[in-house]
Short mmCIF file of C-alpha atoms in Angstrom, two decimals:
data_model
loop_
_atom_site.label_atom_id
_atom_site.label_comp_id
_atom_site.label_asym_id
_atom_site.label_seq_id
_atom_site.Cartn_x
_atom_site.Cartn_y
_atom_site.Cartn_z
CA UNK R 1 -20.01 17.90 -61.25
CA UNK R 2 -20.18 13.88 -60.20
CA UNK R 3 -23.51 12.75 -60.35
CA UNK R 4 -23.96 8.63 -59.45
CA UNK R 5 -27.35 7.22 -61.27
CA UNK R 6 -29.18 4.64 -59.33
CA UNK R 7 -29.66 1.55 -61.19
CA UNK R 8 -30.50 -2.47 -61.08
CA UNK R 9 -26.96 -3.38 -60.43
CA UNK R 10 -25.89 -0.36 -58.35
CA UNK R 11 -25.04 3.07 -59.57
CA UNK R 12 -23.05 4.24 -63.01
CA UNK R 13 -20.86 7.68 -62.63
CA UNK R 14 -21.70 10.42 -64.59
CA UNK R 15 -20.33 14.10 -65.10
CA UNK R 16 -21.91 16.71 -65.95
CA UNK R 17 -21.34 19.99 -67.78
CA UNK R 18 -23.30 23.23 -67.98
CA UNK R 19 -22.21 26.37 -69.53
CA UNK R 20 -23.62 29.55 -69.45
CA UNK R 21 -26.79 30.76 -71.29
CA UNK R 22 -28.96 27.90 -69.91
CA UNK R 23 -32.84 27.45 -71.12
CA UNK R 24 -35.30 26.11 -68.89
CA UNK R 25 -35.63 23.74 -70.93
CA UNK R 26 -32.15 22.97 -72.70
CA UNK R 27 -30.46 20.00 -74.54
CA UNK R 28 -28.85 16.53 -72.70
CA UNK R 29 -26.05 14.93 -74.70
CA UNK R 30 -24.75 11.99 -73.18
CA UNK R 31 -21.49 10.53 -74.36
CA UNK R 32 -20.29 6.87 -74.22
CA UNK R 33 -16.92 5.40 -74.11
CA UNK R 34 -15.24 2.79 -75.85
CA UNK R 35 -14.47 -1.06 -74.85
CA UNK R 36 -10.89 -0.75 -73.77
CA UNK R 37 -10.35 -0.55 -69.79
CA UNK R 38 -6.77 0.57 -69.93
CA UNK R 39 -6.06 3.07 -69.75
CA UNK R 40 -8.65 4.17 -67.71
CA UNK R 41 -11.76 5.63 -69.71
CA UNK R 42 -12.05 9.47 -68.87
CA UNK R 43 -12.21 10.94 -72.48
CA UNK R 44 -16.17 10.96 -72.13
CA UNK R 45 -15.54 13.43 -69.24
CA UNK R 46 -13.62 15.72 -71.91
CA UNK R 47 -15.52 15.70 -74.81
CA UNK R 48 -18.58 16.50 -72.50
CA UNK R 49 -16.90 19.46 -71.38
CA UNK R 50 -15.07 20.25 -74.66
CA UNK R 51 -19.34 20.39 -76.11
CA UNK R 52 -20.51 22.00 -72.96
CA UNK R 53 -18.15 25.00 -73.67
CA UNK R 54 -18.88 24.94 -77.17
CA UNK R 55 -22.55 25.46 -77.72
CA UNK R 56 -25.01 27.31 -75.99
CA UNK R 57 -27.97 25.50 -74.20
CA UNK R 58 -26.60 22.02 -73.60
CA UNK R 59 -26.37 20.24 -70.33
CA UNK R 60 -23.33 17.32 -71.44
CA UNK R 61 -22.62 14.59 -70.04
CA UNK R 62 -19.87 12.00 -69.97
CA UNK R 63 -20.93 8.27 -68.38
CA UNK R 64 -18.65 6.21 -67.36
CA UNK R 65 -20.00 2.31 -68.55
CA UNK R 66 -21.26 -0.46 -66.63
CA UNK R 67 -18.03 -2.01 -64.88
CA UNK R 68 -15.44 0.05 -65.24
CA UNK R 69 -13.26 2.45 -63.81
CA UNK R 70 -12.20 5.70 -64.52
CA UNK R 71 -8.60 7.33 -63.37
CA UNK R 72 -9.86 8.63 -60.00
CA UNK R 73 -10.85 4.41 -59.24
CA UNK R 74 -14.43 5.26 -59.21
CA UNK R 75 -16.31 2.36 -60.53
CA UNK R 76 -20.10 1.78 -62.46
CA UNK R 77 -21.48 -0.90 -60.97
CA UNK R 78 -22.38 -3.95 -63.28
CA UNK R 79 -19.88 -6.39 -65.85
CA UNK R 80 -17.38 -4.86 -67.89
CA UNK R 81 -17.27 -8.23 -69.59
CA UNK R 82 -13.72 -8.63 -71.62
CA UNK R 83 -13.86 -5.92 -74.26
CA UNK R 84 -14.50 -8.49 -77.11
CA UNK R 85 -17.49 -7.04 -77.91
CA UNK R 86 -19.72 -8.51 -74.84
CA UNK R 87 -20.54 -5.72 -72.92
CA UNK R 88 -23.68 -4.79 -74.79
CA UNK R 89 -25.99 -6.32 -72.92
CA UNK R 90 -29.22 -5.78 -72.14
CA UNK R 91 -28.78 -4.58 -68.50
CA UNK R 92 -26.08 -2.34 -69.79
CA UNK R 93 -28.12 -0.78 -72.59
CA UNK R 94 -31.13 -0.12 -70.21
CA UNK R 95 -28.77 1.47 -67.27
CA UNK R 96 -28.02 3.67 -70.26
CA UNK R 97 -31.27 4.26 -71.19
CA UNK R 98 -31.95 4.99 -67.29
CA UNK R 99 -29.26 7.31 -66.64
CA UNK R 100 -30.65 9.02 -69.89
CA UNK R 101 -33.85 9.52 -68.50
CA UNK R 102 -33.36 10.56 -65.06
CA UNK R 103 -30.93 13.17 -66.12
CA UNK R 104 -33.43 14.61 -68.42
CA UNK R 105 -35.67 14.32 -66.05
CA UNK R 106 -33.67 16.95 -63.92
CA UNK R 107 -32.35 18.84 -66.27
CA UNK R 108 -36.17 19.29 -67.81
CA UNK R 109 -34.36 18.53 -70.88
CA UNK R 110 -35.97 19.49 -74.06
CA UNK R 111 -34.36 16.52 -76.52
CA UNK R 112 -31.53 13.63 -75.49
CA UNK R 113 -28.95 13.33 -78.11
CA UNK R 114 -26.61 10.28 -77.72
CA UNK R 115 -23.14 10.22 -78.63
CA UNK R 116 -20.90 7.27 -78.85
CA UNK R 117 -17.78 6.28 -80.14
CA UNK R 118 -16.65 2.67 -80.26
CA UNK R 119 -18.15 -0.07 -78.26
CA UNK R 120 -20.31 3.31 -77.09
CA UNK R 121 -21.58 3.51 -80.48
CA UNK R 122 -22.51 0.15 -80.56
CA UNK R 123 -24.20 0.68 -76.61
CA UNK R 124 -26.17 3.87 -78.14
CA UNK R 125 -27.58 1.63 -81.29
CA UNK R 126 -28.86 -0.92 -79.35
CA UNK R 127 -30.56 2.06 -76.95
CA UNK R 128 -32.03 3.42 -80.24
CA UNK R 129 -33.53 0.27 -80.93
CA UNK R 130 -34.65 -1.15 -77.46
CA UNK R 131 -35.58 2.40 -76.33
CA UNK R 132 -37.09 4.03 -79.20
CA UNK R 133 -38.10 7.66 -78.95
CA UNK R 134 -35.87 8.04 -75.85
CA UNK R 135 -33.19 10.17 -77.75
CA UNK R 136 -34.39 12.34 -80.88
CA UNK R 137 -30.64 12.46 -82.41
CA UNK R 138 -27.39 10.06 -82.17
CA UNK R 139 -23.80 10.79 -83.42
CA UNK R 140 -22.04 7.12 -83.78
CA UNK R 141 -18.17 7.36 -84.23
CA UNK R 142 -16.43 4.14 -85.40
CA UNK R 143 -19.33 3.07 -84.22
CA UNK R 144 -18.75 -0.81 -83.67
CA UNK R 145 -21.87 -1.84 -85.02
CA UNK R 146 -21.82 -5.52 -86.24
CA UNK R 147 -19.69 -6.82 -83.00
CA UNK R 148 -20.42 -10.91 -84.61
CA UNK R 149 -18.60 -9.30 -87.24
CA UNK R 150 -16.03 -8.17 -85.25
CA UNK R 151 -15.70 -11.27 -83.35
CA UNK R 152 -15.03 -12.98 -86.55
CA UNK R 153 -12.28 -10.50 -87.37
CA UNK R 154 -10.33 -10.94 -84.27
CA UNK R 155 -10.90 -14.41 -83.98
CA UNK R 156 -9.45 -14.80 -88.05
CA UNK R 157 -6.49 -12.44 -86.99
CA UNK R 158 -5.56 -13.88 -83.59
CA UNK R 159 -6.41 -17.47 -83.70
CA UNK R 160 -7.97 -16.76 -80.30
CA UNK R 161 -10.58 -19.00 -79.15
CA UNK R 162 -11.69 -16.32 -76.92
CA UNK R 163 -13.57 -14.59 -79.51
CA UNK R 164 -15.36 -18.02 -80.28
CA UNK R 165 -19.07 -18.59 -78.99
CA UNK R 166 -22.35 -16.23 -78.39
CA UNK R 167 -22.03 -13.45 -76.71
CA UNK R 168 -25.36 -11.85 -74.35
CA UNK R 169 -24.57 -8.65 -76.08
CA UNK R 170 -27.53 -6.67 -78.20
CA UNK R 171 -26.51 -6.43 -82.21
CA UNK R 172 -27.08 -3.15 -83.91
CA UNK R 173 -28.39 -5.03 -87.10
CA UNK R 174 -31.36 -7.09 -85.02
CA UNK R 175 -32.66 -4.33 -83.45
CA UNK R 176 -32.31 -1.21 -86.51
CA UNK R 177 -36.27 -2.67 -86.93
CA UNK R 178 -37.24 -0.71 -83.55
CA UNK R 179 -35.75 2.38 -84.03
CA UNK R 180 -38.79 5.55 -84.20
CA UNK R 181 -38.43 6.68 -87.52
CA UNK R 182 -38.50 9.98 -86.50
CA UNK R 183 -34.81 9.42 -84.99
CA UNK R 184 -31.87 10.79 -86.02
CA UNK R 185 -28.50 9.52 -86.80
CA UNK R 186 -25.42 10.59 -88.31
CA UNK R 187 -22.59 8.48 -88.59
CA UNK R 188 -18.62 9.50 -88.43
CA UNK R 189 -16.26 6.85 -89.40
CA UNK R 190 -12.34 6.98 -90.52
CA UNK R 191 -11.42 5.93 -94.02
CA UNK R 192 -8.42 3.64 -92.30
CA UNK R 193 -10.29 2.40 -89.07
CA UNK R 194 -9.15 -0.85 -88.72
CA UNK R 195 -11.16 -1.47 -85.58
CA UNK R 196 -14.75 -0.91 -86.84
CA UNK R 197 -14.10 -0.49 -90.67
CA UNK R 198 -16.68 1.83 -92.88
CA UNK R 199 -18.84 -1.11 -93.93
CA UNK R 200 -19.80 -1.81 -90.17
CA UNK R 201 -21.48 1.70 -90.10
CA UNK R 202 -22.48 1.35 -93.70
CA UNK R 203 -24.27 -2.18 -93.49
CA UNK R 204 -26.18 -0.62 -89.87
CA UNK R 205 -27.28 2.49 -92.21
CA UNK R 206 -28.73 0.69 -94.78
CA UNK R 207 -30.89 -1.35 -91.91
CA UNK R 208 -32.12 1.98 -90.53
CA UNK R 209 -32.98 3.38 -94.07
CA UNK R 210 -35.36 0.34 -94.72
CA UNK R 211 -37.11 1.22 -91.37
CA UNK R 212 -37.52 5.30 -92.76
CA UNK R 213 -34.68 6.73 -90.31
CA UNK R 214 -32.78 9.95 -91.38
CA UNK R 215 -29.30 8.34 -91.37
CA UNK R 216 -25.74 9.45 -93.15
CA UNK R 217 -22.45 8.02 -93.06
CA UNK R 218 -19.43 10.27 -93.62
CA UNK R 219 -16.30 8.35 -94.53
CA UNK R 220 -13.45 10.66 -93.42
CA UNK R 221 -9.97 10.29 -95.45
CA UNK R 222 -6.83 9.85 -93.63
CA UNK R 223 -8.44 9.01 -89.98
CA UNK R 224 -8.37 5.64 -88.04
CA UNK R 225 -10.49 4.65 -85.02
CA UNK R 226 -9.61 7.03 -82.26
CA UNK R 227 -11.17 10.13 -84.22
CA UNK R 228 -13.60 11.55 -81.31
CA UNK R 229 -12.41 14.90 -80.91
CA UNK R 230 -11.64 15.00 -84.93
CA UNK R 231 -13.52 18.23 -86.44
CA UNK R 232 -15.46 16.97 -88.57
CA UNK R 233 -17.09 14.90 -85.26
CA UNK R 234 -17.38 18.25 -83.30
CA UNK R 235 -19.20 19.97 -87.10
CA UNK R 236 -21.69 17.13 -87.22
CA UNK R 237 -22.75 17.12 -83.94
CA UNK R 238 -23.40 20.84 -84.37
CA UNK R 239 -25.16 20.32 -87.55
CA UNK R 240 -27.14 17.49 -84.99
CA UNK R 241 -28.03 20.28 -82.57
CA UNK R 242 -28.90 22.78 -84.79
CA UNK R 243 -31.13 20.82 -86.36
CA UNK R 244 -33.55 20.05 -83.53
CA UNK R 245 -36.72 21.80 -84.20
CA UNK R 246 -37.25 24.67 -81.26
CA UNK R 247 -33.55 24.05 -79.89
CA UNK R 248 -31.83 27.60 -79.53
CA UNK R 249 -28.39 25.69 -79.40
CA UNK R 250 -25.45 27.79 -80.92
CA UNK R 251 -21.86 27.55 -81.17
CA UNK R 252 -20.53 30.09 -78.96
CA UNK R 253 -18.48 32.84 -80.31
#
């Protein structure tokens, strides 16, 4: 089902999946999308349902990010910014954080896990830091999580002077001081991505080991960027689920 969180710029677009054998209290996952508008982002919407039908007791959630559109035209209210890394800003991260909360809120959720991939990663960091204790787990994919970095690549590679300047966007590294130590976060990245290379998610790691956070990075040969729906993403996000104390989440037979 559509459901449309209210928040300071307007509303953000969210789906929502429920299977069957539903706690009273079960499990939110939220999943984030990546920077680029076209085509239109829906793949949040499909890994959402792709988890709901895969383990027992989750409520899952695709959200569509502040700004854009997804293939039906539906819009989330607030600035897409240019997908150079500039979206991350602190109204996006707390409409994030809001939709978060109000859908655990209704779904009495026991735990929020937050999944990105991308840009989406880089979204959920910066939650993890301004909003600590919101989510008790995290599963980054090529998680874009040094976008100055980033900026620097493209700018080197392109000779683009759009990728010059600051940016209002929240960096990963700054804010891997805030995150509740009790959080936890696993990290998938390909051995080939050439969008958010290994030592993006290795260098963000290493910032959330000084602060005492449970943190791995799996470096996973032969893959690239686009590796959402890659098993060994769908095995550690069950490992993620399984491992929340009290959560009687299973994968279904």
């Amino acid at each position: 089902m559509t459901r449309w969180i209210d928040v300071p710029a307007g509303r953000l677009k969210t789906r929502v999946y429920t299977g069957t054998s539903l706690s009273k209290s079960p499990v939110l996952v939220l999943v984030l999308h990546g920077d680029l508008p076209d085509p239109a982002p829906s793949y949040q919407y499909e890994f959402a349902r792709v988890i709901a039908d895969r383990f027992t007791n989750i409520v899952a959630t695709g959200v569509l990010r502040p700004g854009y559109r997804d293939p039906t035209g539906a819009q989330s209210s607030g600035d897409m910014g240019r997908a150079i890394a500039d979206n991350y800003t602190p109204e996006v991260v707390d409409s994030v954080a809001r939709a978060a909360r109000e859908l655990s809120n209704v779904y009495q959720a026991q735990a929020i896990v937050l999944v990105g991939h991308s840009g989406g990663a880089a979204i959920v960091a910066d939650v993890l830091g301004r909003h600590p204790g919101l989510a008790r787990a995290s599963v980054l994919v090529g998680c874009g999580c040094d976008p100055s970095g980033w900026r620097a690549r493209r700018r080197a590679e392109t000779d683009n002077p759009m990728f010059d300047g600051p940016t209002r966007s929240l960096l990963p590294l700054d804010l891997a001081r805030d995150v509740a130590p009790g959080t936890l976060v696993r990290m998938v990245v390909g051995q080939n991505d050439d969008v958010a290379p290994p030592a993006d998610s290795q260098a963000y790691a290493a910032a959330l080991r000084e602060r005492g956070v449970d943190v791995s990075v799996e470096v996973v040969a032969g893959l690239g960027h686009n590796i959402l729906f890659a098993p060994r993403v769908l095995d550690t996000l069950a490992d993620v689920l399984k491992g929340l104390s009290g959560s009687p989440v299973n994968p279904r037979k």
